[in-house]
């Protein structure tokens, strides 16, 4: 995470999974990294009947990206981003995809449908968003990452040196006390 310029936060359209994910994400967000939310729309295309896959292919994936249902998930994601990360819903970037369709497009048994699965997965939209972000913010974010990493390394070294200084001061005080005590007891 320290070396990343942008965090891709993959979340599912299952509410029970989202809340703990956002709570954990807060720890990462505190590092000041920008976040692109990737919303994985959950619809099993690999069921035994093949009906969902057929519907998905016929509708170019639109069957799993129902606008009303999707908006509910986007609204919930924006609410959680605001609550747990302090991100304004206007600035939260959320890209819905169907990761299973993208994965199935790489499997030999789905080779005949690979292009349609990939198109329907909307992974191309995620790649477009990433490409735009790199073009618009890449150099600045890279500099911020390098600067931030350097500052964290310096702070860590500073803390280590302070710890060693404190240990040396304690050892010095101990030796001075021991030296004074041994000087008194050695007498003429």
GROMACS .gro file of C-alpha atoms in nm, residues 165-180:
model
   16
  165UNK     CA    1   1.941   0.809   2.240
  166UNK     CA    2   1.716   0.735   2.538
  167UNK     CA    3   1.888   0.400   2.591
  168UNK     CA    4   2.231   0.565   2.574
  169UNK     CA    5   2.125   0.834   2.822
  170UNK     CA    6   2.005   0.564   3.063
  171UNK     CA    7   2.330   0.371   3.022
  172UNK     CA    8   2.535   0.689   3.068
  173UNK     CA    9   2.344   0.781   3.384
  174UNK     CA   10   2.392   0.427   3.518
  175UNK     CA   11   2.768   0.430   3.447
  176UNK     CA   12   2.812   0.779   3.597
  177UNK     CA   13   2.627   0.669   3.910
  178UNK     CA   14   2.833   0.351   3.929
  179UNK     CA   15   3.155   0.551   3.877
  180UNK     CA   16   3.066   0.797   4.156
   0.00000   0.00000   0.00000
